[in-house]
Amino acid sequence: LHQQVPGPLWKLGRLNHIAIAVPDMEKATALYRDVLGATVSEKVPLPEHGVYTVFVELGNTKLELLHPLGEKSPIAGFLQKNRSGGMHHICIEVDDINAAIADLKAKNIRTLTAEPRIGAHGKPVMFLHPKDCDGVLVELEEA
Amino acid sequence: LHQQVPGPLWKLGRLNHIAIAVPDMEKATALYRDVLGATVSEKVPLPEHGVYTVFVELGNTKLELLHPLGEKSPIAGFLQKNRSGGMHHICIEVDDINAAIADLKAKNIRTLTAEPRIGAHGKPVMFLHPKDCDGVLVELEEA
């Protein structure tokens, strides 16, 4: 009797973005637009996520500049610890987020919430625990 | 008399990599290879840069896992402050690093060294000061 080993049921994809928390959105936008010459988006408020966002296009991927919106912003604590700002998370695409999460849980990778939720781009996302990812907050987004 | 305003003499390119400093290279490599299913490189020692590197392919860009090599590793202090590891820098390509640096200096962006040096990929690189880049260490690489 041979136990069949299932192949992977999901695939890791491309880097969707690097998120950078910034204490001054106008200054950060000016750095990438006026000093470094990148194409940047308008500033978009996302009240349900507690952030303002500006996207910086880098051709193959993008930076997502984040600034707190409202009193319960999920990045407020990060900016209190990192007053100049800093890299907050990276987002990598997956083809099937539920399959990925089930597989990662079986491999003892912790997630920040029990279930995926709808992220800033309107797609299901899940954050993996930094302690299980070399100190890096990794967001998986179904794409 | 009109003073002619010069156009930009250099262009920002794609994201070359995100560098992640890790306290345990074998564990970090296993996370990306065995748990997340990415293609990873061999571990390469770069004694002249004081690091071991492993590249994680993400299709559109790559992660560069860094672990200290030798007693004067430039990432030793970072790992003392961030014991679980963490995002160390991002590297963005430019078409002409000398033109970029001259322009950035004129715009009061500080660099970590006075002149470009040859980076881990054998190409000229320059690090911009995190205090001038929203707390993010930004490496520019001529590509």
Tab-separated table of N, CA and C in Angstrom, chain A:
chain	number	residue	atom	x	y	z
A	1	LEU	N	0.843	-1.200	0.000
A	1	LEU	CA	0.000	0.000	0.000
A	1	LEU	C	0.876	1.247	0.000
A	2	HIS	N	0.680	2.099	-0.961
A	2	HIS	CA	1.431	3.358	-1.016
A	2	HIS	C	0.483	4.516	-0.762
A	3	GLN	N	0.893	5.365	0.176
A	3	GLN	CA	0.078	6.549	0.391
A	3	GLN	C	0.458	7.599	-0.654
A	4	GLN	N	-0.552	8.053	-1.346
A	4	GLN	CA	-0.257	9.021	-2.395
A	4	GLN	C	-0.029	10.412	-1.788
A	5	VAL	N	1.061	11.039	-2.184
A	5	VAL	CA	1.369	12.383	-1.686
A	5	VAL	C	0.720	13.392	-2.630
A	6	PRO	N	-0.193	14.207	-2.128
A	6	PRO	CA	-0.836	15.165	-3.030
A	6	PRO	C	0.147	16.235	-3.482
A	7	GLY	N	0.037	16.651	-4.718
A	7	GLY	CA	0.844	17.766	-5.202
A	7	GLY	C	0.299	19.054	-4.611
A	8	PRO	N	1.021	20.148	-4.771
A	8	PRO	CA	0.522	21.416	-4.235
A	8	PRO	C	-0.785	21.798	-4.934
A	9	LEU	N	-1.727	22.300	-4.154
A	9	LEU	CA	-3.047	22.654	-4.679
A	9	LEU	C	-3.155	24.148	-4.976
A	10	TRP	N	-2.053	24.864	-4.793
A	10	TRP	CA	-2.096	26.306	-5.025
A	10	TRP	C	-0.706	26.738	-5.462
A	11	LYS	N	-0.623	27.910	-6.051
A	11	LYS	CA	0.674	28.398	-6.520
A	11	LYS	C	0.923	29.834	-6.080
A	12	LEU	N	2.174	30.056	-5.649
A	12	LEU	CA	2.620	31.412	-5.329
A	12	LEU	C	2.827	32.166	-6.643
A	13	GLY	N	2.427	33.431	-6.673
A	13	GLY	CA	2.568	34.220	-7.891
A	13	GLY	C	3.572	35.341	-7.741
A	14	ARG	N	3.279	36.448	-8.362
A	14	ARG	CA	4.201	37.569	-8.427
A	14	ARG	C	4.092	38.467	-7.191
A	15	LEU	N	5.088	39.337	-7.043
A	15	LEU	CA	5.003	40.345	-5.982
A	15	LEU	C	3.999	41.401	-6.405
A	16	ASN	N	2.928	41.547	-5.643
A	16	ASN	CA	1.928	42.564	-5.978
A	16	ASN	C	2.407	43.959	-5.586
A	17	HIS	N	2.879	44.111	-4.353
A	17	HIS	CA	3.388	45.421	-3.932
A	17	HIS	C	4.231	45.309	-2.670
A	18	ILE	N	4.980	46.364	-2.400
A	18	ILE	CA	5.639	46.591	-1.112
A	18	ILE	C	4.912	47.758	-0.463
A	19	ALA	N	4.450	47.563	0.769
A	19	ALA	CA	3.763	48.648	1.467
A	19	ALA	C	4.729	49.383	2.378
A	20	ILE	N	4.716	50.702	2.278
A	20	ILE	CA	5.595	51.559	3.073
A	20	ILE	C	4.723	52.517	3.873
A	21	ALA	N	4.840	52.466	5.203
A	21	ALA	CA	4.091	53.395	6.054
A	21	ALA	C	4.868	54.697	6.142
A	22	VAL	N	4.188	55.813	5.922
A	22	VAL	CA	4.884	57.106	5.872
A	22	VAL	C	4.210	58.106	6.806
A	23	PRO	N	5.025	58.903	7.522
A	23	PRO	CA	4.463	59.881	8.456
A	23	PRO	C	3.930	61.137	7.754
A	24	ASP	N	4.369	61.371	6.519
A	24	ASP	CA	3.965	62.585	5.787
A	24	ASP	C	3.704	62.170	4.340
A	25	MET	N	2.420	62.028	4.002
A	25	MET	CA	2.090	61.484	2.674
A	25	MET	C	2.506	62.428	1.543
A	26	GLU	N	2.371	63.746	1.783
A	26	GLU	CA	2.713	64.697	0.714
A	26	GLU	C	4.224	64.648	0.428
A	27	LYS	N	5.000	64.569	1.493
A	27	LYS	CA	6.446	64.519	1.336
A	27	LYS	C	6.865	63.213	0.653
A	28	ALA	N	6.253	62.097	1.060
A	28	ALA	CA	6.602	60.804	0.476
A	28	ALA	C	6.209	60.751	-1.000
A	29	THR	N	5.048	61.285	-1.314
A	29	THR	CA	4.603	61.311	-2.714
A	29	THR	C	5.557	62.164	-3.547
A	30	ALA	N	5.969	63.298	-2.989
A	30	ALA	CA	6.892	64.182	-3.704
A	30	ALA	C	8.236	63.508	-3.947
A	31	LEU	N	8.705	62.702	-2.973
A	31	LEU	CA	9.975	61.998	-3.160
A	31	LEU	C	9.902	61.101	-4.396
A	32	TYR	N	8.880	60.278	-4.468
A	32	TYR	CA	8.819	59.327	-5.582
A	32	TYR	C	8.456	60.002	-6.902
A	33	ARG	N	7.597	61.022	-6.851
A	33	ARG	CA	7.155	61.685	-8.086
A	33	ARG	C	8.169	62.716	-8.578
A	34	ASP	N	8.577	63.625	-7.688
A	34	ASP	CA	9.365	64.773	-8.129
A	34	ASP	C	10.864	64.533	-8.064
A	35	VAL	N	11.298	63.742	-7.090
A	35	VAL	CA	12.737	63.527	-6.933
A	35	VAL	C	13.178	62.296	-7.726
A	36	LEU	N	12.423	61.197	-7.591
A	36	LEU	CA	12.817	59.951	-8.270
A	36	LEU	C	12.140	59.780	-9.631
A	37	GLY	N	11.149	60.621	-9.936
A	37	GLY	CA	10.582	60.622	-11.291
A	37	GLY	C	9.644	59.477	-11.613
A	38	ALA	N	9.046	58.855	-10.587
A	38	ALA	CA	8.114	57.751	-10.838
A	38	ALA	C	6.701	58.283	-11.081
A	39	THR	N	5.877	57.446	-11.700
A	39	THR	CA	4.462	57.762	-11.857
A	39	THR	C	3.741	57.364	-10.575
A	40	VAL	N	3.006	58.307	-9.994
A	40	VAL	CA	2.287	58.009	-8.753
A	40	VAL	C	0.799	58.261	-8.959
A	41	SER	N	-0.020	57.545	-8.179
A	41	SER	CA	-1.477	57.696	-8.261
A	41	SER	C	-1.933	58.883	-7.421
A	42	GLU	N	-3.208	59.188	-7.501
A	42	GLU	CA	-3.811	60.115	-6.559
A	42	GLU	C	-3.804	59.489	-5.163
A	43	LYS	N	-4.001	60.310	-4.154
A	43	LYS	CA	-4.171	59.800	-2.787
A	43	LYS	C	-5.606	59.325	-2.630
A	44	VAL	N	-5.775	58.058	-2.243
A	44	VAL	CA	-7.113	57.469	-2.110
A	44	VAL	C	-7.371	57.123	-0.646
A	45	PRO	N	-8.437	57.664	-0.047
A	45	PRO	CA	-8.784	57.278	1.321
A	45	PRO	C	-9.529	55.944	1.316
A	46	LEU	N	-9.124	55.043	2.208
A	46	LEU	CA	-9.820	53.764	2.359
A	46	LEU	C	-10.274	53.663	3.816
A	47	PRO	N	-11.395	54.340	4.155
A	47	PRO	CA	-11.803	54.413	5.566
A	47	PRO	C	-12.000	53.034	6.190
A	48	GLU	N	-12.473	52.067	5.420
A	48	GLU	CA	-12.720	50.737	6.006
A	48	GLU	C	-11.421	50.023	6.332
A	49	HIS	N	-10.284	50.501	5.775
A	49	HIS	CA	-8.988	49.909	6.113
A	49	HIS	C	-8.129	50.836	6.989
A	50	GLY	N	-8.665	52.030	7.260
A	50	GLY	CA	-7.959	52.937	8.156
A	50	GLY	C	-6.684	53.526	7.570
A	51	VAL	N	-6.643	53.663	6.254
A	51	VAL	CA	-5.434	54.207	5.617
A	51	VAL	C	-5.775	55.084	4.413
A	52	TYR	N	-4.884	56.011	4.137
A	52	TYR	CA	-4.802	56.628	2.816
A	52	TYR	C	-3.756	55.853	2.023
A	53	THR	N	-3.943	55.719	0.717
A	53	THR	CA	-2.958	55.023	-0.103
A	53	THR	C	-2.553	55.875	-1.311
A	54	VAL	N	-1.297	55.768	-1.662
A	54	VAL	CA	-0.782	56.299	-2.930
A	54	VAL	C	0.057	55.183	-3.550
A	55	PHE	N	-0.187	54.861	-4.802
A	55	PHE	CA	0.609	53.833	-5.474
A	55	PHE	C	1.704	54.455	-6.322
A	56	VAL	N	2.887	53.875	-6.213
A	56	VAL	CA	4.047	54.295	-7.007
A	56	VAL	C	4.340	53.183	-8.002
A	57	GLU	N	4.250	53.489	-9.284
A	57	GLU	CA	4.490	52.478	-10.328
A	57	GLU	C	5.984	52.291	-10.571
A	58	LEU	N	6.421	51.035	-10.531
A	58	LEU	CA	7.838	50.750	-10.813
A	58	LEU	C	7.995	49.839	-12.034
A	59	GLY	N	6.955	49.746	-12.850
A	59	GLY	CA	7.079	48.930	-14.062
A	59	GLY	C	6.703	47.485	-13.807
A	60	ASN	N	7.523	46.777	-13.058
A	60	ASN	CA	7.220	45.363	-12.792
A	60	ASN	C	6.352	45.165	-11.551
A	61	THR	N	6.299	46.169	-10.676
A	61	THR	CA	5.491	46.046	-9.462
A	61	THR	C	5.232	47.453	-8.953
A	62	LYS	N	4.716	47.589	-7.750
A	62	LYS	CA	4.453	48.935	-7.241
A	62	LYS	C	4.745	49.037	-5.749
A	63	LEU	N	4.983	50.255	-5.328
A	63	LEU	CA	5.026	50.569	-3.912
A	63	LEU	C	3.649	51.097	-3.519
A	64	GLU	N	3.233	50.762	-2.319
A	64	GLU	CA	1.963	51.254	-1.788
A	64	GLU	C	2.308	52.100	-0.576
A	65	LEU	N	2.222	53.416	-0.718
A	65	LEU	CA	2.469	54.301	0.413
A	65	LEU	C	1.213	54.343	1.268
A	66	LEU	N	1.386	54.158	2.587
A	66	LEU	CA	0.249	54.122	3.508
A	66	LEU	C	0.405	55.209	4.558
A	67	HIS	N	-0.679	55.903	4.827
A	67	HIS	CA	-0.710	56.898	5.905
A	67	HIS	C	-1.991	56.685	6.696
A	68	PRO	N	-1.925	56.832	8.038
A	68	PRO	CA	-3.108	56.538	8.851
A	68	PRO	C	-4.318	57.418	8.507
A	69	LEU	N	-5.488	56.808	8.551
A	69	LEU	CA	-6.761	57.513	8.398
A	69	LEU	C	-7.634	57.093	9.575
A	70	GLY	N	-8.062	58.071	10.386
A	70	GLY	CA	-8.936	57.765	11.518
A	70	GLY	C	-8.156	57.339	12.751
A	71	GLU	N	-8.898	57.069	13.808
A	71	GLU	CA	-8.266	56.856	15.110
A	71	GLU	C	-7.845	55.420	15.351
A	72	LYS	N	-8.341	54.489	14.560
A	72	LYS	CA	-7.998	53.087	14.778
A	72	LYS	C	-7.206	52.515	13.605
A	73	SER	N	-6.376	53.350	13.010
A	73	SER	CA	-5.618	52.877	11.853
A	73	SER	C	-4.705	51.709	12.230
A	74	PRO	N	-4.695	50.655	11.419
A	74	PRO	CA	-3.816	49.515	11.720
A	74	PRO	C	-2.328	49.839	11.597
A	75	ILE	N	-1.983	50.986	11.030
A	75	ILE	CA	-0.556	51.320	10.909
A	75	ILE	C	-0.119	52.387	11.919
A	76	ALA	N	-1.035	52.816	12.790
A	76	ALA	CA	-0.678	53.863	13.763
A	76	ALA	C	0.428	53.385	14.703
A	77	GLY	N	0.306	52.165	15.205
A	77	GLY	CA	1.316	51.633	16.123
A	77	GLY	C	2.675	51.503	15.456
A	78	PHE	N	2.668	51.046	14.197
A	78	PHE	CA	3.916	50.913	13.447
A	78	PHE	C	4.619	52.270	13.328
A	79	LEU	N	3.865	53.321	13.040
A	79	LEU	CA	4.476	54.641	12.881
A	79	LEU	C	4.915	55.236	14.221
A	80	GLN	N	4.278	54.805	15.318
A	80	GLN	CA	4.770	55.259	16.618
A	80	GLN	C	6.141	54.650	16.915
A	81	LYS	N	6.330	53.396	16.455
A	81	LYS	CA	7.619	52.731	16.680
A	81	LYS	C	8.652	53.136	15.638
A	82	ASN	N	8.194	53.512	14.458
A	82	ASN	CA	9.080	53.865	13.343
A	82	ASN	C	8.695	55.269	12.868
A	83	ARG	N	9.209	56.270	13.559
A	83	ARG	CA	8.710	57.625	13.356
A	83	ARG	C	9.080	58.217	12.001
A	84	SER	N	10.130	57.709	11.394
A	84	SER	CA	10.480	58.177	10.047
A	84	SER	C	9.697	57.430	8.978
A	85	GLY	N	8.930	56.408	9.378
A	85	GLY	CA	8.276	55.511	8.427
A	85	GLY	C	9.104	54.256	8.237
A	86	GLY	N	8.657	53.396	7.333
A	86	GLY	CA	9.406	52.173	7.067
A	86	GLY	C	8.592	51.175	6.274
A	87	MET	N	9.259	50.097	5.877
A	87	MET	CA	8.574	49.044	5.123
A	87	MET	C	7.625	48.307	6.058
A	88	HIS	N	6.375	48.231	5.714
A	88	HIS	CA	5.364	47.649	6.590
A	88	HIS	C	5.038	46.199	6.238
A	89	HIS	N	4.835	45.898	4.971
A	89	HIS	CA	4.592	44.505	4.558
A	89	HIS	C	4.890	44.334	3.082
A	90	ILE	N	4.981	43.057	2.668
A	90	ILE	CA	5.038	42.755	1.234
A	90	ILE	C	3.810	41.920	0.902
A	91	CYS	N	3.319	42.081	-0.317
A	91	CYS	CA	2.122	41.353	-0.752
A	91	CYS	C	2.465	40.496	-1.961
A	92	ILE	N	2.261	39.201	-1.814
A	92	ILE	CA	2.545	38.250	-2.889
A	92	ILE	C	1.218	37.622	-3.330
A	93	GLU	N	1.046	37.470	-4.644
A	93	GLU	CA	-0.204	36.908	-5.159
A	93	GLU	C	-0.211	35.383	-5.052
A	94	VAL	N	-1.397	34.826	-4.862
A	94	VAL	CA	-1.608	33.382	-4.927
A	94	VAL	C	-2.810	33.138	-5.829
A	95	ASP	N	-2.888	31.930	-6.421
A	95	ASP	CA	-4.010	31.661	-7.320
A	95	ASP	C	-5.269	31.223	-6.573
A	96	ASP	N	-5.107	30.649	-5.371
A	96	ASP	CA	-6.265	30.150	-4.616
A	96	ASP	C	-5.987	30.374	-3.131
A	97	ILE	N	-6.557	31.425	-2.570
A	97	ILE	CA	-6.168	31.797	-1.200
A	97	ILE	C	-6.659	30.776	-0.182
A	98	ASN	N	-7.821	30.175	-0.397
A	98	ASN	CA	-8.298	29.199	0.592
A	98	ASN	C	-7.425	27.957	0.601
A	99	ALA	N	-7.020	27.493	-0.567
A	99	ALA	CA	-6.117	26.340	-0.626
A	99	ALA	C	-4.777	26.685	0.007
A	100	ALA	N	-4.287	27.899	-0.259
A	100	ALA	CA	-3.005	28.320	0.316
A	100	ALA	C	-3.076	28.346	1.840
A	101	ILE	N	-4.149	28.915	2.379
A	101	ILE	CA	-4.269	29.042	3.840
A	101	ILE	C	-4.372	27.672	4.496
A	102	ALA	N	-5.174	26.790	3.917
A	102	ALA	CA	-5.308	25.445	4.488
A	102	ALA	C	-3.950	24.754	4.524
A	103	ASP	N	-3.212	24.875	3.434
A	103	ASP	CA	-1.887	24.257	3.329
A	103	ASP	C	-0.917	24.879	4.334
A	104	LEU	N	-0.908	26.210	4.445
A	104	LEU	CA	0.020	26.887	5.350
A	104	LEU	C	-0.311	26.579	6.806
A	105	LYS	N	-1.605	26.495	7.124
A	105	LYS	CA	-1.977	26.132	8.500
A	105	LYS	C	-1.483	24.727	8.827
A	106	ALA	N	-1.617	23.820	7.866
A	106	ALA	CA	-1.142	22.447	8.081
A	106	ALA	C	0.371	22.426	8.288
A	107	LYS	N	1.064	23.432	7.734
A	107	LYS	CA	2.516	23.526	7.884
A	107	LYS	C	2.909	24.441	9.051
A	108	ASN	N	1.949	24.750	9.926
A	108	ASN	CA	2.209	25.518	11.149
A	108	ASN	C	2.637	26.963	10.919
A	109	ILE	N	2.188	27.544	9.807
A	109	ILE	CA	2.391	28.980	9.605
A	109	ILE	C	1.139	29.690	10.123
A	110	ARG	N	1.340	30.574	11.110
A	110	ARG	CA	0.187	31.262	11.688
A	110	ARG	C	-0.276	32.428	10.817
A	111	THR	N	-1.569	32.733	10.888
A	111	THR	CA	-2.132	33.869	10.162
A	111	THR	C	-2.674	34.870	11.178
A	112	LEU	N	-2.792	36.142	10.761
A	112	LEU	CA	-3.220	37.171	11.722
A	112	LEU	C	-4.715	37.138	11.986
A	113	THR	N	-5.507	36.601	11.052
A	113	THR	CA	-6.946	36.447	11.257
A	113	THR	C	-7.312	35.009	10.921
A	114	ALA	N	-8.469	34.565	11.419
A	114	ALA	CA	-8.866	33.170	11.196
A	114	ALA	C	-9.277	32.925	9.737
A	115	GLU	N	-9.844	33.941	9.117
A	115	GLU	CA	-10.343	33.791	7.746
A	115	GLU	C	-9.803	34.914	6.869
A	116	PRO	N	-9.749	34.710	5.560
A	116	PRO	CA	-9.380	35.811	4.667
A	116	PRO	C	-10.409	36.937	4.764
A	117	ARG	N	-9.967	38.140	4.461
A	117	ARG	CA	-10.931	39.231	4.356
A	117	ARG	C	-10.675	39.976	3.054
A	118	ILE	N	-11.560	40.905	2.744
A	118	ILE	CA	-11.416	41.638	1.485
A	118	ILE	C	-10.419	42.770	1.694
A	119	GLY	N	-9.372	42.773	0.880
A	119	GLY	CA	-8.299	43.741	1.056
A	119	GLY	C	-8.536	45.052	0.345
A	120	ALA	N	-7.509	45.872	0.319
A	120	ALA	CA	-7.600	47.225	-0.221
A	120	ALA	C	-7.895	47.241	-1.726
A	121	HIS	N	-7.641	46.130	-2.412
A	121	HIS	CA	-7.897	46.076	-3.856
A	121	HIS	C	-9.188	45.340	-4.184
A	122	GLY	N	-10.012	45.044	-3.136
A	122	GLY	CA	-11.278	44.356	-3.374
A	122	GLY	C	-11.139	42.856	-3.582
A	123	LYS	N	-9.971	42.321	-3.258
A	123	LYS	CA	-9.737	40.885	-3.437
A	123	LYS	C	-9.462	40.234	-2.085
A	124	PRO	N	-9.693	38.917	-1.954
A	124	PRO	CA	-9.445	38.267	-0.669
A	124	PRO	C	-7.957	38.268	-0.323
A	125	VAL	N	-7.660	38.653	0.917
A	125	VAL	CA	-6.276	38.698	1.378
A	125	VAL	C	-6.167	38.022	2.736
A	126	MET	N	-4.947	37.672	3.100
A	126	MET	CA	-4.658	37.062	4.399
A	126	MET	C	-3.229	37.462	4.766
A	127	PHE	N	-3.032	37.814	6.038
A	127	PHE	CA	-1.686	38.170	6.499
A	127	PHE	C	-1.090	37.002	7.274
A	128	LEU	N	0.140	36.662	6.951
A	128	LEU	CA	0.860	35.615	7.679
A	128	LEU	C	1.618	36.268	8.845
A	129	HIS	N	1.802	35.518	9.901
A	129	HIS	CA	2.426	36.079	11.103
A	129	HIS	C	3.916	36.330	10.868
A	130	PRO	N	4.387	37.549	11.162
A	130	PRO	CA	5.819	37.852	10.943
A	130	PRO	C	6.764	36.890	11.666
A	131	LYS	N	6.348	36.382	12.827
A	131	LYS	CA	7.240	35.482	13.570
A	131	LYS	C	7.493	34.195	12.795
A	132	ASP	N	6.603	33.854	11.881
A	132	ASP	CA	6.791	32.638	11.081
A	132	ASP	C	7.393	32.935	9.710
A	133	CYS	N	7.686	34.225	9.455
A	133	CYS	CA	8.188	34.646	8.128
A	133	CYS	C	9.406	35.553	8.265
A	134	ASP	N	10.367	35.171	9.100
A	134	ASP	CA	11.625	35.919	9.217
A	134	ASP	C	11.409	37.387	9.566
A	135	GLY	N	10.411	37.658	10.412
A	135	GLY	CA	10.180	39.030	10.840
A	135	GLY	C	9.478	39.909	9.824
A	136	VAL	N	9.028	39.309	8.719
A	136	VAL	CA	8.390	40.081	7.647
A	136	VAL	C	6.884	39.818	7.666
A	137	LEU	N	6.106	40.880	7.655
A	137	LEU	CA	4.658	40.736	7.524
A	137	LEU	C	4.360	40.459	6.046
A	138	VAL	N	3.846	39.257	5.771
A	138	VAL	CA	3.589	38.839	4.383
A	138	VAL	C	2.079	38.779	4.161
A	139	GLU	N	1.604	39.533	3.182
A	139	GLU	CA	0.199	39.485	2.787
A	139	GLU	C	0.082	38.602	1.550
A	140	LEU	N	-0.859	37.684	1.580
A	140	LEU	CA	-1.173	36.908	0.369
A	140	LEU	C	-2.470	37.464	-0.208
A	141	GLU	N	-2.491	37.670	-1.517
A	141	GLU	CA	-3.696	38.205	-2.168
A	141	GLU	C	-4.085	37.292	-3.312
A	142	GLU	N	-5.345	36.906	-3.353
A	142	GLU	CA	-5.802	36.072	-4.469
A	142	GLU	C	-5.911	36.938	-5.716
A	143	ALA	N	-5.279	36.511	-6.780
A	143	ALA	CA	-5.236	37.341	-8.006
A	143	ALA	C	-5.569	36.487	-9.213
